PDB file of C-alpha atoms in Angstrom:
ATOM      1  CA  MET X 973       0.063   0.642   0.419  1.00 56.00           C
ATOM      2  CA  GLU X 974       3.084   2.205   0.639  1.00 57.00           C
ATOM      3  CA  ASN X 975       4.794   2.146  -2.376  1.00 73.00           C
ATOM      4  CA  ILE X 976       0.968   2.839  -4.394  1.00 72.00           C
ATOM      5  CA  GLU X 977       0.694   6.196  -2.311  1.00 74.00           C
ATOM      6  CA  ARG X 978       4.649   6.695  -3.399  1.00 78.00           C
ATOM      7  CA  LYS X 979       3.827   6.351  -7.039  1.00 79.00           C
ATOM      8  CA  LYS X 980       0.586   8.554  -6.886  1.00 79.00           C
ATOM      9  CA  ASN X 981       2.440  10.872  -4.828  1.00 79.00           C
ATOM     10  CA  ILE X 982       5.232  11.094  -6.999  1.00 84.00           C
ATOM     11  CA  ALA X 983       3.182  11.236 -10.091  1.00 84.00           C
ATOM     12  CA  ILE X 984       1.234  14.298  -8.833  1.00 83.00           C
ATOM     13  CA  LEU X 985       4.493  15.362  -9.395  1.00 86.00           C
ATOM     14  CA  GLU X 986       4.825  15.111 -13.037  1.00 86.00           C
ATOM     15  CA  VAL X 987       1.605  16.647 -13.339  1.00 86.00           C
ATOM     16  CA  LEU X 988       2.579  19.195 -12.051  1.00 86.00           C
ATOM     17  CA  LEU X 989       6.004  20.309 -13.425  1.00 89.00           C
ATOM     18  CA  CYS X 990       4.022  19.076 -16.709  1.00 88.00           C
ATOM     19  CA  ALA X 991       2.076  22.020 -15.855  1.00 86.00           C
ATOM     20  CA  ALA X 992       4.149  24.337 -15.109  1.00 87.00           C
ATOM     21  CA  LEU X 993       6.820  23.245 -18.225  1.00 90.00           C
ATOM     22  CA  TRP X 994       2.907  23.911 -20.548  1.00 83.00           C
ATOM     23  CA  SER X 995       2.618  27.468 -18.458  1.00 81.00           C
ATOM     24  CA  THR X 996       5.959  28.913 -20.466  1.00 83.00           C
ATOM     25  CA  ALA X 997       3.773  28.607 -23.531  1.00 77.00           C
ATOM     26  CA  GLY X 998       2.836  32.510 -22.984  1.00 70.00           C
ATOM     27  CA  ILE X 999       6.442  34.218 -23.412  1.00 77.00           C
ATOM     28  CA  PHE X1000       7.947  32.086 -26.344  1.00 81.00           C
ATOM     29  CA  ILE X1001       4.749  32.250 -28.485  1.00 76.00           C
ATOM     30  CA  LYS X1002       4.601  36.469 -27.693  1.00 73.00           C
ATOM     31  CA  LEU X1003       8.388  36.227 -28.927  1.00 80.00           C
ATOM     32  CA  LEU X1004       7.797  34.947 -31.703  1.00 84.00           C
ATOM     33  CA  PRO X1005       6.377  36.505 -34.696  1.00 84.00           C
ATOM     34  CA  TRP X1006       4.258  34.167 -36.837  1.00 87.00           C
ATOM     35  CA  ASN X1007       1.428  32.723 -37.183  1.00 84.00           C
ATOM     36  CA  SER X1008      -0.329  31.071 -34.692  1.00 79.00           C
ATOM     37  CA  PHE X1009      -1.058  27.758 -36.934  1.00 84.00           C
ATOM     38  CA  VAL X1010       2.897  28.619 -37.650  1.00 90.00           C
ATOM     39  CA  ILE X1011       3.571  28.094 -34.262  1.00 88.00           C
ATOM     40  CA  SER X1012       1.390  24.734 -33.386  1.00 87.00           C
ATOM     41  CA  GLY X1013       2.999  23.060 -36.523  1.00 92.00           C
ATOM     42  CA  VAL X1014       6.105  23.259 -36.353  1.00 94.00           C
ATOM     43  CA  ARG X1015       6.143  23.093 -31.965  1.00 93.00           C
ATOM     44  CA  SER X1016       3.959  19.976 -32.298  1.00 94.00           C
ATOM     45  CA  ALA X1017       6.415  18.087 -34.778  1.00 95.00           C
ATOM     46  CA  ILE X1018       9.072  18.360 -33.021  1.00 96.00           C
ATOM     47  CA  ALA X1019       7.432  17.304 -29.830  1.00 95.00           C
ATOM     48  CA  GLY X1020       5.728  14.416 -31.643  1.00 95.00           C
ATOM     49  CA  THR X1021       9.682  13.493 -32.812  1.00 96.00           C
ATOM     50  CA  VAL X1022      10.438  14.046 -28.892  1.00 94.00           C
ATOM     51  CA  VAL X1023       7.997  11.697 -27.185  1.00 94.00           C
ATOM     52  CA  PHE X1024       8.095   9.432 -30.550  1.00 95.00           C
ATOM     53  CA  VAL X1025      11.948   9.241 -29.738  1.00 94.00           C
ATOM     54  CA  TYR X1026      11.317   8.903 -25.234  1.00 91.00           C
ATOM     55  CA  MET X1027       9.279   5.763 -26.392  1.00 93.00           C
ATOM     56  CA  ARG X1028      12.263   4.359 -28.826  1.00 94.00           C
ATOM     57  CA  ILE X1029      14.532   4.902 -25.542  1.00 91.00           C
ATOM     58  CA  ARG X1030      12.133   3.006 -22.920  1.00 89.00           C
ATOM     59  CA  ARG X1031      10.829   0.557 -26.094  1.00 92.00           C
ATOM     60  CA  TYR X1032       7.623   1.586 -25.867  1.00 92.00           C
ATOM     61  CA  PRO X1033       5.647  -0.602 -29.217  1.00 94.00           C
ATOM     62  CA  PHE X1034       3.567   1.243 -30.420  1.00 95.00           C
ATOM     63  CA  ALA X1035      -0.255   1.056 -30.063  1.00 93.00           C
ATOM     64  CA  VAL X1036      -3.607   2.104 -32.968  1.00 93.00           C
ATOM     65  CA  ASN X1037      -6.118   0.951 -31.960  1.00 92.00           C
ATOM     66  CA  ARG X1038      -9.022   2.977 -29.908  1.00 89.00           C
ATOM     67  CA  HIS X1039      -7.179   4.178 -26.972  1.00 88.00           C
ATOM     68  CA  SER X1040      -4.195   5.338 -28.478  1.00 91.00           C
ATOM     69  CA  LEU X1041      -7.028   7.114 -31.759  1.00 94.00           C
ATOM     70  CA  PHE X1042      -9.487   8.516 -29.828  1.00 93.00           C
ATOM     71  CA  SER X1043      -7.486  10.095 -27.560  1.00 92.00           C
ATOM     72  CA  ALA X1044      -4.965  11.388 -30.085  1.00 94.00           C
ATOM     73  CA  VAL X1045      -8.117  12.819 -31.618  1.00 94.00           C
ATOM     74  CA  THR X1046      -9.033  14.621 -28.729  1.00 94.00           C
ATOM     75  CA  LEU X1047      -5.863  15.952 -28.007  1.00 92.00           C
ATOM     76  CA  CYS X1048      -5.595  17.397 -31.608  1.00 91.00           C
ATOM     77  CA  GLY X1049      -9.068  18.868 -31.524  1.00 90.00           C
ATOM     78  CA  THR X1050      -7.436  20.684 -28.310  1.00 89.00           C
ATOM     79  CA  MET X1051      -5.084  22.279 -29.497  1.00 85.00           C
ATOM     80  CA  ILE X1052      -6.940  23.105 -32.785  1.00 83.00           C
ATOM     81  CA  LEU X1053     -10.433  23.838 -31.289  1.00 86.00           C
ATOM     82  CA  PHE X1054      -7.125  26.337 -28.821  1.00 80.00           C
ATOM     83  CA  VAL X1055      -5.352  27.615 -31.672  1.00 76.00           C
ATOM     84  CA  THR X1056      -8.320  29.278 -33.909  1.00 78.00           C
ATOM     85  CA  ALA X1057      -9.929  30.340 -30.721  1.00 79.00           C
ATOM     86  CA  ASN X1058      -6.899  32.481 -29.822  1.00 68.00           C
ATOM     87  CA  LYS X1059      -7.431  33.909 -33.216  1.00 70.00           C
ATOM     88  CA  LEU X1060     -11.184  35.012 -32.752  1.00 74.00           C
ATOM     89  CA  THR X1061     -11.453  35.563 -29.736  1.00 69.00           C
ATOM     90  CA  THR X1062      -9.396  36.890 -25.913  1.00 63.00           C
ATOM     91  CA  ALA X1063      -6.373  35.705 -25.135  1.00 61.00           C
ATOM     92  CA  ALA X1064      -7.862  34.909 -21.727  1.00 61.00           C
ATOM     93  CA  ASN X1065     -10.760  33.995 -22.574  1.00 64.00           C
ATOM     94  CA  ALA X1066      -9.538  31.295 -24.581  1.00 69.00           C
ATOM     95  CA  ILE X1067      -7.469  30.129 -21.355  1.00 69.00           C
ATOM     96  CA  VAL X1068     -10.048  30.877 -19.531  1.00 68.00           C
ATOM     97  CA  LEU X1069     -12.581  28.634 -21.286  1.00 70.00           C
ATOM     98  CA  GLN X1070     -10.722  26.100 -21.615  1.00 74.00           C
ATOM     99  CA  PHE X1071      -9.843  25.588 -18.369  1.00 73.00           C
ATOM    100  CA  THR X1072     -13.635  24.234 -18.091  1.00 75.00           C
ATOM    101  CA  SER X1073     -12.575  21.143 -18.637  1.00 80.00           C
ATOM    102  CA  PRO X1074     -13.306  19.689 -14.652  1.00 79.00           C
ATOM    103  CA  VAL X1075     -16.566  20.679 -15.322  1.00 79.00           C
ATOM    104  CA  PHE X1076     -16.708  18.140 -18.014  1.00 84.00           C
ATOM    105  CA  ILE X1077     -14.811  15.627 -16.744  1.00 83.00           C
ATOM    106  CA  MET X1078     -17.757  15.275 -13.806  1.00 81.00           C
ATOM    107  CA  LEU X1079     -20.620  15.633 -16.560  1.00 82.00           C
ATOM    108  CA  ILE X1080     -18.811  13.398 -18.595  1.00 85.00           C
ATOM    109  CA  SER X1081     -17.812  10.409 -16.591  1.00 83.00           C
ATOM    110  CA  ALA X1082     -20.989  10.530 -13.985  1.00 81.00           C
ATOM    111  CA  LEU X1083     -23.043  10.485 -17.152  1.00 80.00           C
ATOM    112  CA  PHE X1084     -21.159   8.192 -19.398  1.00 80.00           C
ATOM    113  CA  LEU X1085     -19.020   6.009 -16.725  1.00 77.00           C
ATOM    114  CA  GLY X1086     -20.942   5.869 -13.047  1.00 77.00           C
ATOM    115  CA  THR X1087     -17.963   7.596 -11.502  1.00 77.00           C
ATOM    116  CA  ARG X1088     -19.283   9.070  -7.875  1.00 79.00           C
ATOM    117  CA  PHE X1089     -18.010  12.418  -6.952  1.00 79.00           C
ATOM    118  CA  SER X1090     -17.184  13.710  -3.399  1.00 81.00           C
ATOM    119  CA  LYS X1091     -18.779  16.898  -1.865  1.00 84.00           C
ATOM    120  CA  ALA X1092     -14.924  17.715  -1.783  1.00 82.00           C
ATOM    121  CA  ASP X1093     -14.053  17.003  -5.727  1.00 82.00           C
ATOM    122  CA  ILE X1094     -17.201  19.223  -6.150  1.00 85.00           C
ATOM    123  CA  LEU X1095     -15.634  22.192  -4.713  1.00 87.00           C
ATOM    124  CA  ALA X1096     -13.103  21.744  -5.169  1.00 82.00           C
ATOM    125  CA  VAL X1097     -13.775  22.545  -8.988  1.00 81.00           C
ATOM    126  CA  ALA X1098     -16.177  24.943  -8.568  1.00 85.00           C
ATOM    127  CA  VAL X1099     -13.637  26.941  -6.188  1.00 85.00           C
ATOM    128  CA  THR X1100     -11.009  26.437  -8.887  1.00 78.00           C
ATOM    129  CA  MET X1101     -12.494  27.872 -11.721  1.00 78.00           C
ATOM    130  CA  GLY X1102     -14.494  31.311 -10.214  1.00 82.00           C
ATOM    131  CA  GLY X1103     -10.228  31.504  -9.161  1.00 77.00           C
ATOM    132  CA  ILE X1104      -9.074  30.731 -12.689  1.00 72.00           C
ATOM    133  CA  SER X1105     -12.094  33.091 -13.549  1.00 74.00           C
ATOM    134  CA  LEU X1106     -11.063  36.166 -11.353  1.00 73.00           C
ATOM    135  CA  PHE X1107      -7.736  35.599 -12.437  1.00 61.00           C
ATOM    136  CA  PHE X1108      -8.524  37.325 -15.330  1.00 62.00           C
ATOM    137  CA  PHE X1109     -11.245  38.508 -14.866  1.00 66.00           C
ATOM    138  CA  GLU X1110      -9.502  42.545 -15.473  1.00 57.00           C
ATOM    139  CA  LYS X1111      -8.576  41.325 -19.140  1.00 56.00           C
ATOM    140  CA  LEU X1112     -12.015  39.698 -20.039  1.00 55.00           C
ATOM    141  CA  GLY X1113     -13.446  40.284 -22.522  1.00 56.00           C
ATOM    142  CA  SER X1114     -17.150  39.657 -24.491  1.00 54.00           C
ATOM    143  CA  GLY X1115     -14.354  38.689 -27.603  1.00 56.00           C
ATOM    144  CA  GLY X1116     -16.121  36.910 -30.909  1.00 66.00           C
ATOM    145  CA  LEU X1117     -19.075  34.578 -30.073  1.00 71.00           C
ATOM    146  CA  LEU X1118     -17.428  32.141 -32.253  1.00 82.00           C
ATOM    147  CA  GLY X1119     -14.178  31.893 -30.273  1.00 79.00           C
ATOM    148  CA  ASN X1120     -15.650  31.905 -27.334  1.00 75.00           C
ATOM    149  CA  PHE X1121     -17.686  29.189 -28.311  1.00 83.00           C
ATOM    150  CA  LEU X1122     -14.185  27.335 -29.758  1.00 86.00           C
ATOM    151  CA  ALA X1123     -12.863  27.203 -26.648  1.00 82.00           C
ATOM    152  CA  LEU X1124     -15.748  25.995 -24.422  1.00 83.00           C
ATOM    153  CA  GLY X1125     -15.114  23.568 -27.221  1.00 90.00           C
ATOM    154  CA  ALA X1126     -11.843  22.615 -26.387  1.00 89.00           C
ATOM    155  CA  GLY X1127     -11.967  22.568 -22.869  1.00 86.00           C
ATOM    156  CA  LEU X1128     -14.703  19.313 -23.797  1.00 91.00           C
ATOM    157  CA  SER X1129     -12.320  17.598 -25.471  1.00 94.00           C
ATOM    158  CA  PHE X1130      -9.467  18.765 -22.572  1.00 88.00           C
ATOM    159  CA  GLY X1131     -11.917  16.442 -21.277  1.00 87.00           C
ATOM    160  CA  CYS X1132     -12.487  13.819 -22.795  1.00 91.00           C
ATOM    161  CA  TYR X1133      -8.486  13.727 -23.349  1.00 89.00           C
ATOM    162  CA  TYR X1134      -8.468  13.435 -19.595  1.00 84.00           C
ATOM    163  CA  ILE X1135     -11.615  11.408 -19.301  1.00 86.00           C
ATOM    164  CA  SER X1136      -8.559   8.989 -22.192  1.00 85.00           C
ATOM    165  CA  LEU X1137      -5.833   8.713 -20.418  1.00 78.00           C
ATOM    166  CA  GLY X1138      -6.509   6.632 -17.051  1.00 70.00           C
ATOM    167  CA  ARG X1139      -8.420   4.003 -19.743  1.00 70.00           C
ATOM    168  CA  CYS X1140      -5.237   2.776 -21.401  1.00 79.00           C
ATOM    169  CA  PRO X1141      -1.855   1.517 -20.871  1.00 84.00           C
ATOM    170  CA  GLU X1142       1.801   4.301 -21.226  1.00 83.00           C
ATOM    171  CA  ASN X1143       2.336   3.188 -24.511  1.00 89.00           C
ATOM    172  CA  GLU X1144      -1.218   3.375 -26.054  1.00 91.00           C
ATOM    173  CA  ARG X1145      -1.070   7.405 -24.340  1.00 89.00           C
ATOM    174  CA  LEU X1146       2.234   8.282 -25.581  1.00 91.00           C
ATOM    175  CA  SER X1147       0.865   6.488 -29.164  1.00 94.00           C
ATOM    176  CA  GLY X1148      -1.631   9.163 -29.128  1.00 93.00           C
ATOM    177  CA  ILE X1149       0.015  11.757 -28.475  1.00 92.00           C
ATOM    178  CA  VAL X1150       2.730  10.917 -30.817  1.00 95.00           C
ATOM    179  CA  ILE X1151      -0.047  10.727 -33.134  1.00 96.00           C
ATOM    180  CA  ALA X1152      -2.130  13.744 -31.553  1.00 95.00           C
ATOM    181  CA  ASN X1153       1.369  15.856 -32.596  1.00 95.00           C
ATOM    182  CA  LEU X1154       1.727  14.681 -36.204  1.00 96.00           C
ATOM    183  CA  LEU X1155      -1.958  15.226 -37.005  1.00 94.00           C
ATOM    184  CA  THR X1156      -1.866  19.104 -35.903  1.00 93.00           C
ATOM    185  CA  ALA X1157       1.209  19.849 -37.932  1.00 95.00           C
ATOM    186  CA  LEU X1158      -0.327  18.205 -41.067  1.00 94.00           C
ATOM    187  CA  VAL X1159      -2.782  21.106 -40.078  1.00 91.00           C
ATOM    188  CA  GLY X1160       0.038  23.808 -39.035  1.00 90.00           C
ATOM    189  CA  VAL X1161       3.559  22.860 -41.063  1.00 91.00           C
ATOM    190  CA  PRO X1162       1.720  24.177 -44.202  1.00 93.00           C
ATOM    191  CA  PHE X1163       1.237  28.054 -43.085  1.00 91.00           C
ATOM    192  CA  LEU X1164       5.329  27.891 -43.494  1.00 90.00           C
ATOM    193  CA  PHE X1165       4.768  28.483 -47.481  1.00 90.00           C
ATOM    194  CA  THR X1166       1.551  30.587 -47.725  1.00 91.00           C
ATOM    195  CA  THR X1167       2.887  33.064 -44.043  1.00 89.00           C
ATOM    196  CA  HIS X1168       6.983  33.304 -45.091  1.00 87.00           C
ATOM    197  CA  PRO X1169       8.580  33.586 -40.923  1.00 87.00           C
ATOM    198  CA  ALA X1170      10.858  34.812 -40.249  1.00 82.00           C
ATOM    199  CA  LEU X1171      13.468  31.580 -40.018  1.00 84.00           C
ATOM    200  CA  SER X1172      16.302  33.365 -38.425  1.00 84.00           C
ATOM    201  CA  GLY X1173      18.215  32.750 -35.196  1.00 87.00           C
ATOM    202  CA  ALA X1174      16.084  33.753 -31.750  1.00 90.00           C
ATOM    203  CA  PRO X1175      12.392  32.079 -33.425  1.00 90.00           C
ATOM    204  CA  LEU X1176      13.925  29.174 -34.305  1.00 92.00           C
ATOM    205  CA  LEU X1177      15.558  29.029 -30.954  1.00 93.00           C
ATOM    206  CA  TYR X1178      12.211  29.604 -29.320  1.00 92.00           C
ATOM    207  CA  ILE X1179       9.682  27.627 -31.355  1.00 94.00           C
ATOM    208  CA  VAL X1180      12.826  24.091 -30.419  1.00 94.00           C
ATOM    209  CA  LEU X1181      11.723  25.528 -26.649  1.00 93.00           C
ATOM    210  CA  LEU X1182       8.318  24.958 -26.877  1.00 92.00           C
ATOM    211  CA  GLY X1183       8.491  22.003 -28.934  1.00 94.00           C
ATOM    212  CA  VAL X1184      10.626  20.978 -26.927  1.00 95.00           C
ATOM    213  CA  PHE X1185      10.998  21.383 -23.063  1.00 92.00           C
ATOM    214  CA  GLN X1186       7.313  22.711 -23.418  1.00 91.00           C
ATOM    215  CA  LEU X1187       5.372  20.169 -25.079  1.00 90.00           C
ATOM    216  CA  GLY X1188       7.693  16.782 -26.222  1.00 92.00           C
ATOM    217  CA  ILE X1189       8.651  16.555 -22.337  1.00 93.00           C
ATOM    218  CA  PRO X1190       5.157  17.370 -20.523  1.00 91.00           C
ATOM    219  CA  TYR X1191       3.544  15.043 -22.525  1.00 86.00           C
ATOM    220  CA  ALA X1192       5.349  12.646 -21.316  1.00 87.00           C
ATOM    221  CA  LEU X1193       5.508  13.499 -17.294  1.00 88.00           C
ATOM    222  CA  LEU X1194       1.657  13.145 -18.198  1.00 83.00           C
ATOM    223  CA  ALA X1195       2.516  10.250 -20.498  1.00 80.00           C
ATOM    224  CA  ALA X1196       3.822   8.706 -16.844  1.00 82.00           C
ATOM    225  CA  GLY X1197       1.870  10.726 -14.290  1.00 82.00           C
ATOM    226  CA  SER X1198      -1.395   9.657 -15.104  1.00 78.00           C
ATOM    227  CA  GLU X1199      -0.735   6.187 -14.634  1.00 74.00           C
ATOM    228  CA  TYR X1200      -1.550   7.176 -11.143  1.00 78.00           C
ATOM    229  CA  CYS X1201      -3.277  10.339 -10.943  1.00 76.00           C
ATOM    230  CA  PRO X1202      -7.144  10.429 -11.702  1.00 74.00           C
ATOM    231  CA  PRO X1203      -8.614  12.027 -14.562  1.00 72.00           C
ATOM    232  CA  LEU X1204     -10.601  14.565 -12.431  1.00 70.00           C
ATOM    233  CA  ALA X1205      -6.770  15.251 -10.505  1.00 75.00           C
ATOM    234  CA  CYS X1206      -4.812  15.511 -13.336  1.00 75.00           C
ATOM    235  CA  SER X1207      -6.943  18.431 -14.657  1.00 71.00           C
ATOM    236  CA  LEU X1208      -7.083  20.496 -11.730  1.00 71.00           C
ATOM    237  CA  LEU X1209      -3.095  20.516 -10.730  1.00 75.00           C
ATOM    238  CA  GLY X1210      -3.262  20.804 -14.972  1.00 73.00           C
ATOM    239  CA  ALA X1211      -4.761  24.654 -14.218  1.00 69.00           C
ATOM    240  CA  LEU X1212      -1.712  25.844 -12.486  1.00 75.00           C
ATOM    241  CA  GLU X1213      -0.358  26.238 -16.452  1.00 74.00           C
ATOM    242  CA  PRO X1214      -3.203  30.181 -16.263  1.00 69.00           C
ATOM    243  CA  LEU X1215      -2.046  30.891 -13.369  1.00 71.00           C
ATOM    244  CA  LEU X1216       2.161  30.016 -14.096  1.00 77.00           C
ATOM    245  CA  ASN X1217       1.946  31.252 -17.657  1.00 71.00           C
ATOM    246  CA  PRO X1218       1.204  35.437 -16.594  1.00 67.00           C
ATOM    247  CA  VAL X1219       4.753  35.519 -14.116  1.00 73.00           C
ATOM    248  CA  TRP X1220       6.673  34.129 -16.884  1.00 75.00           C
ATOM    249  CA  VAL X1221       5.960  37.228 -18.962  1.00 69.00           C
ATOM    250  CA  PHE X1222       6.063  39.389 -16.026  1.00 72.00           C
ATOM    251  CA  LEU X1223       9.544  37.978 -15.595  1.00 76.00           C
ATOM    252  CA  PHE X1224      10.552  38.260 -18.515  1.00 74.00           C
ATOM    253  CA  ASP X1225       8.615  41.162 -20.936  1.00 66.00           C
ATOM    254  CA  GLY X1226       7.649  43.433 -17.792  1.00 68.00           C
ATOM    255  CA  GLU X1227       3.913  42.372 -18.162  1.00 62.00           C
ATOM    256  CA  ALA X1228       2.183  42.872 -14.134  1.00 63.00           C
ATOM    257  CA  PRO X1229      -0.560  40.916 -13.316  1.00 61.00           C
ATOM    258  CA  GLY X1230      -3.253  42.793 -11.825  1.00 68.00           C
ATOM    259  CA  PRO X1231      -4.761  42.986  -7.928  1.00 76.00           C
ATOM    260  CA  PHE X1232      -7.292  40.283  -9.925  1.00 74.00           C
ATOM    261  CA  ALA X1233      -4.435  38.214 -11.171  1.00 64.00           C
ATOM    262  CA  LEU X1234      -3.190  37.809  -7.780  1.00 69.00           C
ATOM    263  CA  ILE X1235      -5.908  37.400  -5.944  1.00 79.00           C
ATOM    264  CA  GLY X1236      -7.524  34.573  -7.549  1.00 73.00           C
ATOM    265  CA  GLY X1237      -4.009  32.776  -8.067  1.00 66.00           C
ATOM    266  CA  ALA X1238      -3.683  32.853  -5.059  1.00 74.00           C
ATOM    267  CA  VAL X1239      -7.366  31.493  -4.576  1.00 79.00           C
ATOM    268  CA  VAL X1240      -7.148  28.362  -7.108  1.00 72.00           C
ATOM    269  CA  ILE X1241      -2.980  27.564  -5.505  1.00 67.00           C
ATOM    270  CA  ALA X1242      -4.228  26.726  -1.742  1.00 77.00           C
ATOM    271  CA  THR X1243      -7.674  24.848  -2.859  1.00 78.00           C
ATOM    272  CA  ILE X1244      -5.250  22.804  -5.086  1.00 69.00           C
ATOM    273  CA  THR X1245      -2.802  22.620  -2.013  1.00 69.00           C
ATOM    274  CA  VAL X1246      -5.508  22.404   0.121  1.00 77.00           C
ATOM    275  CA  TRP X1247      -7.965  19.458  -1.882  1.00 76.00           C
ATOM    276  CA  CYS X1248      -4.977  17.619  -2.431  1.00 67.00           C
ATOM    277  CA  VAL X1249      -3.763  16.400   0.884  1.00 70.00           C
ATOM    278  CA  TYR X1250      -7.211  16.396   1.874  1.00 77.00           C
ATOM    279  CA  LYS X1251      -7.268  13.884  -0.349  1.00 72.00           C
ATOM    280  CA  ASP X1252      -4.414  12.452   0.328  1.00 64.00           C
ATOM    281  CA  ARG X1253      -5.096  11.826   4.072  1.00 74.00           C
ATOM    282  CA  LYS X1254      -8.342  10.729   3.453  1.00 76.00           C
ATOM    283  CA  ALA X1255      -6.900   7.856   0.747  1.00 67.00           C
ATOM    284  CA  LYS X1256      -4.721   7.382   4.286  1.00 66.00           C
ATOM    285  CA  ALA X1257      -7.156   6.757   6.799  1.00 72.00           C
ATOM    286  CA  GLU X1258      -9.616   4.639   4.210  1.00 71.00           C
ATOM    287  CA  ALA X1259      -6.301   2.025   3.867  1.00 64.00           C
ATOM    288  CA  ALA X1260      -5.681   2.000   7.756  1.00 66.00           C
ATOM    289  CA  VAL X1261      -9.808   0.587   7.800  1.00 67.00           C
ATOM    290  CA  GLN X1262      -8.545  -1.967   6.025  1.00 61.00           C
TER     291      GLN X1262
END
């Protein structure tokens, strides 16, 4: 039992590190003078290669089946919908609406998978969503209606992706990530030939950092951590990404968050910390009774 608890704690750290690396997207995308679809496509081409090499090193067999394909389609949908939403509505609207994924996880799991959630889970989701909304309160605008709906679609797709992670072995999760990035690259890379981005030293460095450290390595961490970290937990821990994102922008670009952002960040971090501690103690108490 102690070994399982240790694996769960490691899984939580892997998902947290994944979210931290994901959060560097804002600053690098801000520095890149490229079209969003070019960034998305080239980044995914690099990230997919990184994950595939990781699979070869670990000698994981590549799997093309209904599990890996479902996770690939949902992840690809998330990335494409999110990029498109950013073109049609504000970036703040897009990232807030995408992180409605915990709500979709609870709804889908309860309606179709028969999963029962505790009051603590429901409260944690509600407060986390409130904190994220507060974090971007000063920047939320009406935006484009279509863009907002697409961002909600990204939240639904991301929720489905998280659910798929816990229903297949690690090699299938990693295979799904490779396929998803390949599909995204097929959509985005052709824009290289229509937008003619600058291929100088700095942009090339930024896109490599995005592909390797912001997307490739994090998805390998997520695939590993999701074996012992439930979908709802992964999604809640992943909510640290939109909180850390503006921190890096502030540190490296000088764009300071406002008071609502600071309060929202404190609310989300405190909520996730309390929720994780509560779940850990509850699991230990239940194990002791057994």
